[in-house]
Amino acid sequence: MLHGIDLFIVIAFIVGIFAVGVYFRKYVRTSEDFFLAGRNLTWWIIGMSIIGTNIGSYDYVGGAGAAYGVGIAQANYEWIGAIPAMVISALIFVPYYWKAGVYTVPEYLGKRYSQPVRTIEALLWGCFLIACLSIFFWASGVMIETYLGWSIWTGIIVTAVVVGFYTVSGGLTAVAMTDVIQLVIMLVGGIAIAIIGFDLVDGWGGLIAKIQPAHPDHFKLFLPLDNPDYPWLGMIFGLALVLSPAWWCCHQAIIQRTLGAKSEWDAKAGMLSAAFLKTLVPLLYVLPGLFVLALCTTGLDNKDQALPWAVKNLLPVGLSGLIFAAFIAAVYSSIDSTLNSAVTIWSRDIYQNFFKKDASDKHYLNFGRWLTVIFILIAVPLAPITENFGIYKAMQVALSYFQGATLATILLGIMWARSTPWGGLAGLVLGVVCSILLTATGMNFLYVAWWSFVVAIIFNVLVSLFTKPKPIEELTGLVYGLVMKNENIQNNLSDRAEGGA
Amino acid sequence: MIESLKSIPIGTVKIIGAIFFLIVMFWAVTRPRAYIFRGAPDQSAWRDLRIWAVIVLLVQIYLYMKF
């Protein structure tokens, strides 16, 4: 339970975020304002919003616990498992999505390949994002119950009202701006823990001296192949080469901020600035996990208790409130982004594509707002199921089912003009089937991702070689090799994107 | 095959990791200047995203070689 001052800080944070989010309602007049912030986001807002979205409550609690258990190898998910992919995303994928003038990643696939490919991707991501919403709502309820003593349902409903209201009101602009504030709070909290922790363990040297004798592998990033969770081969081939690019190049909630950039340069710089911030993310949870290992002499029964132990035993009054505000910030920033992205996919790729093609812009804006409310009303009652049936883990597995195939499909779509609509469909479907079959054999998900990626590439190429490609003029602006050397095409594309094509 | 990979020392794995980062870095710095600056309000040095990519990847190489 938090002290009165801590409680005041937490409530002030929630009220402040609510007010800031609602303030941005006045900037939303069209559906483009709602879904893409009027294509007016600058690079630093994009970068901070991407990282705010990326850090969730599980990163804090589960990440600190993993760092307590295995050490800095957990940082692989932030470093080799993110940074190279973010550089590639910034310099290849993001500019092509932006120039295509699309609202969603499936919409790009529809233009590049075909409607079936777009629809399959939209349904996979649309369902996944809604399930994630339920998980995040449950996490918020559990967290608020643990630290504030409110019931889980009170916590969930407060979260739903606050996040739902500003997401409905301000759309992506409100989501991005609140993400910025939330990330600042997270970083300030992380730096505060680092300062206090290093003071208690006598600096970096003291931390190593306290941990390394009993845990010699805790300061190694690459662990041996026989490590069940962090084998170096899986880290490089599964995580760095497939799962990470799939996340940073194809995830709608990540990419959507860059689609709202005011220029192609801002879109690219936004993703690269996020890579700089990503380098700092282990400060938030890897270091606290190590501090607890060094300072908690009795040991922990459950390693996921590492961060709560740190908050309870290491932090002074006032700072505990700030750290808890950072936890809430992590949950809120994940919920608002997931909500907005889910609504964008279901509105653009399903509703507008299949049910209402030629309605007024006002209609799509209102539909987006109502759909936001509906998704909250669906996700909140489903939240307890995510706890009872271990859905979080199931969703991680589900994500590995289609990430490898998605990456292969988009990669060939952008890099190889010869890839055909049938090739894209075959690669996507057979890659997903391959993932499901390999997972059933009990293979580590890092290796599943790699092999499903390889299978999707092979079938995409094979089927493409025997089927008819799209005419070159239909691929202009969608495929890397076709536009790089043509200045006229580049200029025309920029004009088209700026016009919101 | 896995058995033979198990015999690779972690020091060698670190070098493999560094080569991976270097490949991405080389690819980034060879992007055309016009492509990098497209949409930028000016072409001042700090807006050169190739430099951003090099810095962020050099930090990674340092971390992976040290740990």
Coordinates of C-alpha atoms in Angstrom, one line a residue:
Chain A
M1 CA 0.0 0.0 0.0
L2 CA 1.2 3.5 -0.9
H3 CA 1.8 6.4 1.5
G4 CA -0.5 9.4 1.3
I5 CA 2.1 11.5 -0.7
D6 CA 2.6 8.6 -3.1
L7 CA -1.2 8.3 -3.5
F8 CA -1.4 12.0 -4.3
I9 CA 1.3 11.7 -7.0
V10 CA -0.5 8.7 -8.6
I11 CA -3.9 10.4 -8.6
A12 CA -2.4 13.7 -9.9
F13 CA -0.8 11.7 -12.7
I14 CA -4.1 10.0 -13.7
V15 CA -6.0 13.3 -13.6
G16 CA -3.2 15.1 -15.5
I17 CA -3.1 12.5 -18.3
F18 CA -6.9 12.6 -18.6
A19 CA -6.8 16.4 -18.9
V20 CA -4.0 16.4 -21.4
G21 CA -5.6 13.7 -23.5
V22 CA -9.0 15.5 -23.6
Y23 CA -7.3 18.8 -24.5
F24 CA -6.3 17.4 -27.9
R25 CA -9.9 16.8 -28.9
K26 CA -10.0 20.2 -30.6
Y27 CA -7.4 19.0 -33.1
V28 CA -9.7 16.2 -34.4
R29 CA -12.0 17.3 -37.2
T30 CA -11.5 14.5 -39.8
S31 CA -10.9 10.8 -39.8
E32 CA -7.3 11.5 -40.8
D33 CA -6.9 13.6 -37.7
F34 CA -8.3 10.8 -35.6
F35 CA -6.4 7.9 -37.1
L36 CA -3.1 9.5 -38.2
A37 CA -3.0 12.8 -36.1
G38 CA -3.6 14.7 -39.3
R39 CA -0.2 13.6 -40.6
N40 CA 1.3 16.3 -38.5
L41 CA 3.6 14.5 -35.9
T42 CA 7.2 15.5 -35.6
W43 CA 10.1 13.1 -35.2
W44 CA 10.7 13.4 -31.5
I45 CA 7.0 12.9 -30.6
I46 CA 6.9 9.8 -32.9
G47 CA 10.1 8.4 -31.3
M48 CA 8.9 8.9 -27.7
S49 CA 5.4 7.6 -28.5
I50 CA 6.9 4.4 -30.1
I51 CA 8.9 3.6 -27.0
G52 CA 6.0 4.6 -24.7
T53 CA 3.8 2.2 -26.6
N54 CA 6.5 -0.5 -26.6
I55 CA 7.0 -0.6 -22.8
G56 CA 4.2 -2.4 -21.1
S57 CA 3.6 -3.4 -17.5
Y58 CA 4.8 -6.9 -18.2
D59 CA 8.2 -5.4 -19.3
Y60 CA 8.5 -3.9 -15.8
V61 CA 7.3 -6.8 -13.7
G62 CA 8.3 -9.8 -15.9
G63 CA 11.4 -8.1 -17.3
A64 CA 12.8 -7.2 -13.8
G65 CA 12.0 -10.8 -12.7
A66 CA 13.8 -12.2 -15.7
A67 CA 16.8 -10.0 -15.1
Y68 CA 16.8 -11.2 -11.4
G69 CA 16.8 -14.8 -12.7
V70 CA 19.2 -14.6 -15.7
G71 CA 20.9 -11.2 -15.6
I72 CA 21.6 -8.8 -18.4
A73 CA 20.8 -11.4 -21.1
Q74 CA 17.3 -10.1 -20.7
A75 CA 18.5 -6.8 -22.3
N76 CA 18.9 -8.7 -25.6
Y77 CA 15.2 -8.0 -26.2
E78 CA 15.9 -4.3 -26.1
W79 CA 19.3 -4.3 -27.9
I80 CA 20.2 -6.9 -30.5
G81 CA 16.5 -7.8 -30.5
A82 CA 15.4 -4.3 -31.4
I83 CA 18.0 -1.8 -32.5
P84 CA 19.2 -3.3 -35.9
A85 CA 15.6 -3.9 -36.8
M86 CA 14.6 -0.3 -35.9
V87 CA 17.4 1.0 -38.2
I88 CA 16.2 -1.2 -41.0
S89 CA 12.6 -0.3 -40.4
A90 CA 13.5 3.4 -40.4
L91 CA 15.4 3.3 -43.7
I92 CA 13.4 0.8 -45.7
F93 CA 9.9 0.0 -44.4
V94 CA 8.8 3.3 -42.8
P95 CA 9.4 5.5 -45.9
Y96 CA 7.5 3.0 -48.2
Y97 CA 4.5 2.8 -45.9
W98 CA 4.5 6.6 -45.5
K99 CA 4.9 7.2 -49.3
A100 CA 2.1 4.7 -50.0
G101 CA -0.2 7.0 -48.1
V102 CA -1.8 4.1 -46.2
Y103 CA -3.4 4.1 -42.7
T104 CA -2.4 0.5 -41.8
V105 CA 0.2 -2.2 -42.7
P106 CA -2.5 -4.5 -44.1
E107 CA -3.6 -1.7 -46.3
Y108 CA -0.1 -1.6 -47.8
L109 CA -0.2 -5.3 -48.4
G110 CA -3.6 -4.9 -50.2
K111 CA -2.0 -2.4 -52.5
R112 CA 1.2 -4.4 -53.0
Y113 CA -0.4 -7.9 -53.3
S114 CA -4.2 -8.4 -53.2
Q115 CA -7.3 -8.0 -51.1
P116 CA -7.1 -11.5 -49.6
V117 CA -3.6 -10.9 -48.3
R118 CA -4.8 -7.6 -46.8
T119 CA -7.8 -9.2 -45.2
I120 CA -5.9 -12.1 -43.7
E121 CA -3.3 -9.8 -42.2
A122 CA -6.1 -7.4 -40.9
L123 CA -8.0 -10.2 -39.2
L124 CA -4.8 -11.6 -37.6
W125 CA -3.7 -8.3 -36.3
G126 CA -7.2 -7.0 -35.5
C127 CA -8.0 -10.0 -33.3
F128 CA -4.6 -10.1 -31.7
L129 CA -4.8 -6.4 -30.8
I130 CA -8.2 -6.8 -29.2
A131 CA -7.0 -9.8 -27.1
C132 CA -4.0 -7.7 -26.1
L133 CA -6.4 -5.0 -24.8
S134 CA -8.0 -7.5 -22.4
I135 CA -4.6 -8.5 -21.2
F136 CA -3.6 -4.9 -20.6
F137 CA -6.8 -4.1 -18.8
W138 CA -6.3 -7.1 -16.5
A139 CA -2.7 -6.0 -15.8
S140 CA -3.9 -2.5 -14.9
G141 CA -6.5 -3.9 -12.5
V142 CA -4.0 -6.3 -10.8
M143 CA -1.4 -3.5 -10.5
I144 CA -3.8 -1.0 -9.0
E145 CA -5.1 -3.6 -6.5
T146 CA -1.5 -4.5 -5.5
Y147 CA -0.4 -0.9 -4.8
L148 CA -3.5 1.1 -4.1
G149 CA -5.7 -1.5 -2.5
W150 CA -8.6 -0.8 -4.8
S151 CA -10.5 -3.8 -6.2
I152 CA -9.3 -5.2 -9.5
W153 CA -12.6 -4.1 -11.2
T154 CA -12.3 -0.6 -9.8
G155 CA -8.8 -0.4 -11.3
I156 CA -10.0 -1.7 -14.7
I157 CA -12.9 0.6 -14.8
V158 CA -10.8 3.7 -13.9
T159 CA -8.3 2.7 -16.6
A160 CA -11.0 2.1 -19.2
V161 CA -12.7 5.5 -18.4
V162 CA -9.5 7.5 -18.4
V163 CA -7.8 5.9 -21.4
G164 CA -11.1 5.4 -23.3
F165 CA -12.2 9.0 -22.9
Y166 CA -9.0 10.6 -24.2
T167 CA -8.5 8.0 -27.0
V168 CA -12.1 8.6 -28.2
S169 CA -11.7 12.4 -27.9
G170 CA -8.2 13.0 -29.3
G171 CA -7.4 10.0 -31.4
L172 CA -3.8 9.4 -32.3
T173 CA -2.8 13.0 -31.4
A174 CA -3.9 12.5 -27.8
V175 CA -2.4 9.0 -27.7
A176 CA 1.0 10.2 -29.0
M177 CA 1.1 13.2 -26.7
T178 CA 0.1 11.3 -23.6
D179 CA 2.7 8.6 -24.6
V180 CA 5.4 11.4 -24.5
I181 CA 4.4 12.4 -21.0
Q182 CA 4.2 8.8 -19.8
L183 CA 7.6 8.0 -21.2
V184 CA 9.2 10.9 -19.4
I185 CA 7.7 9.7 -16.1
M186 CA 9.0 6.2 -16.8
L187 CA 12.5 7.4 -17.6
V188 CA 12.6 9.7 -14.6
G189 CA 11.4 6.8 -12.4
G190 CA 14.0 4.5 -13.9
I191 CA 16.9 7.0 -13.4
A192 CA 15.8 7.5 -9.8
I193 CA 15.9 3.8 -9.1
A194 CA 19.3 3.5 -10.8
I195 CA 20.7 6.4 -8.7
I196 CA 19.4 4.9 -5.4
G197 CA 20.4 1.4 -6.4
F198 CA 23.9 2.2 -7.3
D199 CA 24.3 4.2 -4.1
L200 CA 23.2 1.1 -2.1
V201 CA 25.5 -1.4 -3.9
D202 CA 28.5 1.0 -4.1
G203 CA 28.4 1.6 -7.8
W204 CA 28.7 -0.7 -10.8
G205 CA 31.8 -2.4 -9.4
G206 CA 29.9 -3.2 -6.2
L207 CA 27.0 -4.6 -8.1
I208 CA 29.3 -7.0 -10.0
A209 CA 31.1 -7.9 -6.8
K210 CA 27.9 -8.8 -5.0
I211 CA 26.4 -10.8 -7.9
Q212 CA 29.1 -12.4 -10.0
P213 CA 30.6 -14.9 -7.5
A214 CA 27.3 -16.8 -7.1
H215 CA 25.9 -16.0 -10.6
P216 CA 28.8 -15.9 -13.1
D217 CA 26.5 -15.6 -16.2
H218 CA 24.5 -12.7 -14.9
F219 CA 26.7 -10.2 -16.7
K220 CA 26.8 -12.0 -20.1
L221 CA 24.6 -10.9 -23.0
F222 CA 25.1 -14.1 -25.0
L223 CA 24.4 -17.3 -23.1
P224 CA 25.3 -20.9 -24.2
L225 CA 23.2 -22.9 -26.6
D226 CA 21.9 -25.2 -23.9
N227 CA 20.3 -22.3 -22.0
P228 CA 16.5 -23.1 -22.4
D229 CA 15.3 -19.5 -22.7
Y230 CA 18.2 -17.4 -24.1
P231 CA 20.3 -19.5 -26.4
W232 CA 22.6 -17.3 -28.4
L233 CA 21.7 -19.0 -31.7
G234 CA 18.0 -18.3 -31.1
M235 CA 18.8 -14.7 -30.0
I236 CA 20.6 -14.0 -33.3
F237 CA 18.5 -16.1 -35.8
G238 CA 15.1 -16.1 -34.2
L239 CA 15.0 -12.8 -32.3
A240 CA 17.3 -10.5 -34.2
L241 CA 16.7 -11.7 -37.7
V242 CA 13.0 -12.5 -37.6
L243 CA 10.9 -11.7 -34.5
S244 CA 12.5 -8.3 -34.0
P245 CA 12.2 -7.1 -37.6
A246 CA 8.6 -8.5 -37.7
W247 CA 7.8 -6.4 -34.6
W248 CA 9.5 -3.2 -35.6
C249 CA 8.7 -3.3 -39.3
C250 CA 5.1 -4.8 -39.3
H251 CA 3.4 -4.1 -36.0
Q252 CA 0.5 -1.7 -36.6
A253 CA 0.7 0.0 -33.2
I254 CA 4.4 0.8 -33.7
I255 CA 4.2 1.8 -37.4
Q256 CA 1.0 3.9 -37.0
R257 CA 2.9 6.8 -35.4
T258 CA 5.3 7.0 -38.4
L259 CA 2.3 7.0 -40.8
G260 CA 1.2 10.1 -39.0
A261 CA 4.5 11.9 -39.6
K262 CA 4.4 15.3 -41.2
S263 CA 7.2 14.4 -43.7
E264 CA 9.1 11.3 -44.8
W265 CA 12.1 12.5 -43.0
D266 CA 10.2 12.9 -39.7
A267 CA 8.8 9.3 -40.2
K268 CA 12.4 7.9 -40.6
A269 CA 13.9 10.1 -37.9
G270 CA 11.1 9.2 -35.5
M271 CA 11.9 5.5 -35.7
L272 CA 15.7 6.1 -35.4
S273 CA 15.2 8.4 -32.4
A274 CA 13.1 5.6 -30.9
A275 CA 16.2 3.4 -31.3
F276 CA 18.3 5.8 -29.2
L277 CA 15.6 5.7 -26.5
K278 CA 15.4 1.9 -26.7
T279 CA 19.1 1.7 -25.8
L280 CA 18.1 3.1 -22.4
V281 CA 15.1 0.9 -21.7
P282 CA 17.1 -1.8 -19.7
L283 CA 17.6 1.0 -17.2
L284 CA 13.9 0.7 -16.3
Y285 CA 13.8 -3.0 -15.4
V286 CA 17.1 -4.9 -15.9
L287 CA 19.0 -2.8 -13.4
P288 CA 16.2 -3.0 -10.7
G289 CA 16.2 -6.8 -11.1
L290 CA 20.0 -6.9 -10.5
F291 CA 19.8 -4.5 -7.6
V292 CA 17.2 -6.8 -5.9
L293 CA 19.5 -9.8 -6.5
A294 CA 22.4 -8.0 -4.9
L295 CA 20.4 -6.6 -1.9
C296 CA 17.7 -9.1 -1.1
T297 CA 19.7 -11.5 1.0
T298 CA 16.8 -13.8 1.8
G299 CA 16.0 -14.4 -1.9
L300 CA 12.6 -14.3 -3.6
D301 CA 10.2 -17.2 -3.9
N302 CA 8.8 -15.8 -7.1
K303 CA 11.2 -13.8 -9.3
D304 CA 8.3 -11.6 -10.6
Q305 CA 8.3 -10.2 -7.1
A306 CA 11.6 -8.5 -7.8
L307 CA 10.2 -5.1 -8.8
P308 CA 7.5 -4.9 -6.1
W309 CA 10.3 -5.8 -3.6
A310 CA 12.4 -2.9 -4.9
V311 CA 9.6 -0.5 -4.7
K312 CA 8.7 -1.6 -1.1
N313 CA 12.2 -1.8 0.3
L314 CA 14.5 0.5 -1.6
L315 CA 12.5 3.6 -2.4
P316 CA 11.6 6.5 -0.1
V317 CA 8.2 8.0 0.2
G318 CA 7.3 10.1 -2.8
L319 CA 9.5 8.1 -5.1
S320 CA 7.4 5.0 -4.7
G321 CA 4.4 7.0 -6.0
L322 CA 6.5 8.2 -8.9
I323 CA 7.5 4.6 -9.8
F324 CA 3.9 3.4 -9.5
A325 CA 2.9 6.3 -11.7
A326 CA 5.5 5.0 -14.2
F327 CA 3.9 1.5 -14.0
I328 CA 0.5 3.0 -14.7
A329 CA 2.0 5.1 -17.5
A330 CA 3.4 1.9 -19.1
V331 CA -0.1 0.3 -19.0
Y332 CA -1.9 3.3 -20.2
S333 CA 0.5 4.0 -23.1
S334 CA 0.1 0.4 -24.3
I335 CA -3.7 0.4 -24.0
D336 CA -4.3 3.7 -25.8
S337 CA -2.0 2.7 -28.7
T338 CA -3.4 -0.8 -29.0
L339 CA -6.9 0.6 -28.9
N340 CA -6.3 3.2 -31.5
S341 CA -4.5 0.7 -33.8
A342 CA -7.2 -1.9 -33.5
V343 CA -9.8 0.6 -34.3
T344 CA -7.8 1.8 -37.3
I345 CA -7.4 -1.7 -38.7
W346 CA -11.1 -2.7 -38.2
S347 CA -12.3 0.6 -39.6
R348 CA -10.1 0.9 -42.7
D349 CA -9.4 -2.7 -43.6
I350 CA -12.7 -4.4 -42.7
Y351 CA -15.5 -1.8 -42.4
Q352 CA -14.5 0.6 -45.0
N353 CA -13.2 -2.1 -47.3
F354 CA -16.1 -4.4 -47.2
F355 CA -19.2 -2.7 -45.8
K356 CA -19.1 1.1 -46.4
K357 CA -16.8 2.2 -49.2
D358 CA -18.1 5.6 -50.1
A359 CA -19.4 7.2 -46.9
S360 CA -18.5 10.8 -45.8
D361 CA -15.4 11.5 -43.8
K362 CA -17.5 12.5 -40.9
H363 CA -19.1 9.0 -41.0
Y364 CA -15.7 7.3 -40.7
L365 CA -14.6 9.6 -37.9
N366 CA -17.8 8.9 -35.9
F367 CA -17.5 5.2 -36.7
G368 CA -13.9 5.2 -35.4
R369 CA -15.0 6.8 -32.1
W370 CA -17.9 4.4 -31.6
L371 CA -15.7 1.5 -32.4
T372 CA -13.3 2.6 -29.7
V373 CA -16.1 2.5 -27.2
I374 CA -17.3 -0.8 -28.4
F375 CA -13.8 -2.4 -28.2
I376 CA -13.5 -1.2 -24.6
L377 CA -16.8 -2.7 -23.8
I378 CA -15.7 -6.0 -25.3
A379 CA -12.2 -6.0 -23.8
V380 CA -13.1 -5.1 -20.3
P381 CA -15.5 -8.0 -19.6
L382 CA -13.0 -10.4 -21.2
A383 CA -10.1 -9.2 -19.0
P384 CA -10.5 -11.9 -16.2
I385 CA -10.3 -14.7 -18.8
T386 CA -6.8 -13.6 -19.7
E387 CA -5.8 -14.5 -16.1
N388 CA -7.7 -17.7 -15.8
F389 CA -6.6 -19.3 -19.0
G390 CA -3.0 -18.0 -19.2
I391 CA -4.0 -16.1 -22.3
Y392 CA -0.9 -13.9 -22.1
K393 CA 1.3 -16.8 -22.8
A394 CA -1.1 -18.0 -25.5
M395 CA -1.0 -14.6 -27.1
Q396 CA 2.8 -14.7 -27.2
V397 CA 2.6 -18.0 -29.0
A398 CA -0.1 -16.7 -31.3
L399 CA 2.1 -13.8 -32.2
S400 CA 5.0 -16.1 -33.1
Y401 CA 2.5 -18.0 -35.4
F402 CA 2.2 -15.1 -37.9
Q403 CA 5.2 -12.8 -37.2
G404 CA 7.7 -14.7 -39.4
A405 CA 5.3 -15.1 -42.3
T406 CA 4.2 -11.5 -42.1
L407 CA 7.8 -10.3 -42.2
A408 CA 8.6 -12.5 -45.2
T409 CA 5.5 -11.3 -47.1
I410 CA 6.3 -7.6 -46.4
L411 CA 10.0 -8.0 -47.0
L412 CA 9.6 -9.6 -50.4
G413 CA 6.7 -7.2 -51.2
I414 CA 9.0 -4.2 -50.7
M415 CA 12.2 -5.6 -52.0
W416 CA 11.2 -7.8 -55.0
A417 CA 8.9 -6.5 -57.7
R418 CA 8.5 -10.0 -59.1
S419 CA 6.7 -11.2 -56.0
T420 CA 3.1 -11.8 -57.1
P421 CA -0.3 -11.7 -55.4
W422 CA -0.5 -15.5 -55.4
G423 CA 3.1 -15.7 -54.1
G424 CA 2.2 -13.3 -51.2
L425 CA -0.9 -15.3 -50.3
A426 CA 0.9 -18.7 -50.5
G427 CA 3.9 -17.5 -48.4
L428 CA 1.7 -15.9 -45.8
V429 CA -0.7 -18.9 -45.3
L430 CA 1.9 -21.6 -45.5
G431 CA 4.3 -19.7 -43.2
V432 CA 1.5 -19.5 -40.6
V433 CA 0.7 -23.2 -41.0
C434 CA 4.4 -24.0 -40.6
S435 CA 4.5 -22.1 -37.3
I436 CA 1.5 -23.9 -36.0
L437 CA 2.9 -27.3 -36.8
L438 CA 6.4 -26.5 -35.4
T439 CA 4.9 -25.1 -32.2
A440 CA 3.0 -28.4 -31.8
T441 CA 6.3 -30.2 -31.8
G442 CA 7.4 -28.2 -28.7
M443 CA 10.1 -26.2 -30.6
N444 CA 11.3 -23.0 -28.9
F445 CA 9.3 -20.1 -30.4
L446 CA 12.5 -18.3 -31.4
Y447 CA 13.3 -21.2 -33.8
V448 CA 9.7 -21.4 -34.9
A449 CA 9.8 -17.8 -36.0
W450 CA 13.0 -18.4 -38.0
W451 CA 11.7 -21.5 -39.8
S452 CA 8.2 -20.0 -40.6
F453 CA 10.0 -17.0 -42.1
V454 CA 12.2 -19.3 -44.3
V455 CA 9.1 -21.3 -45.4
A456 CA 7.2 -18.2 -46.2
I457 CA 10.1 -16.8 -48.3
I458 CA 10.5 -20.1 -50.2
F459 CA 6.8 -20.5 -51.1
N460 CA 6.4 -16.8 -51.9
V461 CA 9.4 -17.0 -54.3
L462 CA 8.4 -20.4 -55.8
V463 CA 4.7 -19.5 -56.4
S464 CA 5.7 -16.0 -57.7
L465 CA 8.0 -17.6 -60.3
F466 CA 5.0 -19.5 -61.7
T467 CA 2.3 -16.9 -61.5
K468 CA 1.7 -13.5 -63.2
P469 CA 3.2 -10.4 -61.4
K470 CA 1.3 -7.1 -61.1
P471 CA 2.1 -4.5 -63.8
I472 CA 5.0 -2.3 -62.9
E473 CA 2.9 0.8 -62.9
E474 CA 0.7 -0.6 -60.1
L475 CA 3.8 -1.2 -58.0
T476 CA 5.2 2.3 -58.3
G477 CA 5.9 3.7 -54.9
L478 CA 5.4 0.3 -53.2
V479 CA 8.6 -1.5 -54.2
Y480 CA 12.1 -0.4 -53.3
G481 CA 14.0 -0.9 -56.6
L482 CA 11.4 0.7 -58.7
V483 CA 11.5 4.2 -57.3
M484 CA 14.9 4.7 -55.7
K485 CA 16.6 5.9 -58.9
N486 CA 13.7 7.8 -60.4
E487 CA 13.6 11.4 -59.1
N488 CA 10.3 12.2 -60.9
I489 CA 8.6 9.3 -59.4
Q490 CA 9.9 10.2 -55.9
N491 CA 8.7 13.8 -56.2
N492 CA 5.3 12.6 -57.4
L493 CA 5.0 10.2 -54.6
S494 CA 5.8 12.8 -52.0
D495 CA 3.1 15.0 -53.5
R496 CA 0.6 12.2 -53.4
A497 CA 1.4 11.3 -49.8
E498 CA 1.3 14.9 -48.7
G499 CA -2.1 15.1 -50.3
G500 CA -3.3 12.2 -48.1
A501 CA -3.8 9.8 -51.0
Chain B
M1 CA 24.9 -29.5 -36.3
I2 CA 23.7 -28.2 -33.0
E3 CA 26.4 -30.2 -31.3
S4 CA 29.1 -28.5 -33.4
L5 CA 27.6 -25.1 -32.7
K6 CA 27.7 -25.8 -29.0
S7 CA 31.5 -25.9 -29.2
I8 CA 31.7 -22.3 -30.5
P9 CA 33.1 -20.1 -27.7
I10 CA 31.1 -17.1 -26.4
G11 CA 34.0 -14.9 -27.5
T12 CA 33.4 -16.0 -31.1
V13 CA 29.7 -15.4 -30.7
K14 CA 30.4 -11.9 -29.6
I15 CA 32.3 -11.3 -32.8
I16 CA 29.4 -12.8 -34.8
G17 CA 27.1 -10.3 -33.1
A18 CA 29.5 -7.4 -33.8
I19 CA 29.7 -8.4 -37.5
F20 CA 25.9 -8.4 -37.6
F21 CA 25.8 -4.9 -36.3
L22 CA 28.5 -3.8 -38.7
I23 CA 26.6 -5.2 -41.7
V24 CA 23.5 -3.2 -40.7
M25 CA 25.8 -0.1 -40.2
F26 CA 27.5 -0.6 -43.6
W27 CA 24.1 -0.9 -45.3
A28 CA 22.8 2.2 -43.5
V29 CA 25.8 4.4 -44.4
T30 CA 25.6 3.4 -48.1
R31 CA 22.0 4.7 -48.5
P32 CA 21.9 7.6 -51.0
R33 CA 22.1 11.1 -49.5
A34 CA 19.0 12.2 -51.4
Y35 CA 17.0 9.3 -50.0
I36 CA 18.1 10.0 -46.4
F37 CA 17.2 13.7 -46.6
R38 CA 14.0 13.4 -48.5
G39 CA 11.4 15.5 -46.7
A40 CA 13.9 17.2 -44.4
P41 CA 13.5 21.0 -44.1
D42 CA 17.3 21.4 -44.7
Q43 CA 20.4 19.3 -45.2
S44 CA 22.3 20.2 -42.0
A45 CA 24.6 17.5 -40.7
W46 CA 22.5 16.6 -37.7
R47 CA 19.7 15.7 -39.9
D48 CA 21.8 13.0 -41.7
L49 CA 20.1 9.9 -40.5
R50 CA 23.1 7.8 -41.5
I51 CA 25.0 9.4 -38.7
W52 CA 22.2 8.6 -36.2
A53 CA 22.3 5.0 -37.4
V54 CA 26.1 4.8 -37.0
I55 CA 26.0 6.2 -33.4
V56 CA 23.2 4.0 -32.2
L57 CA 24.9 0.9 -33.7
L58 CA 28.3 1.7 -32.3
V59 CA 26.8 1.9 -28.8
Q60 CA 25.5 -1.6 -29.4
I61 CA 28.8 -3.0 -30.6
Y62 CA 30.5 -1.6 -27.5
L63 CA 27.9 -3.2 -25.2
Y64 CA 28.1 -6.6 -26.9
M65 CA 31.9 -6.6 -27.0
K66 CA 32.1 -5.6 -23.3
F67 CA 29.4 -8.0 -22.0

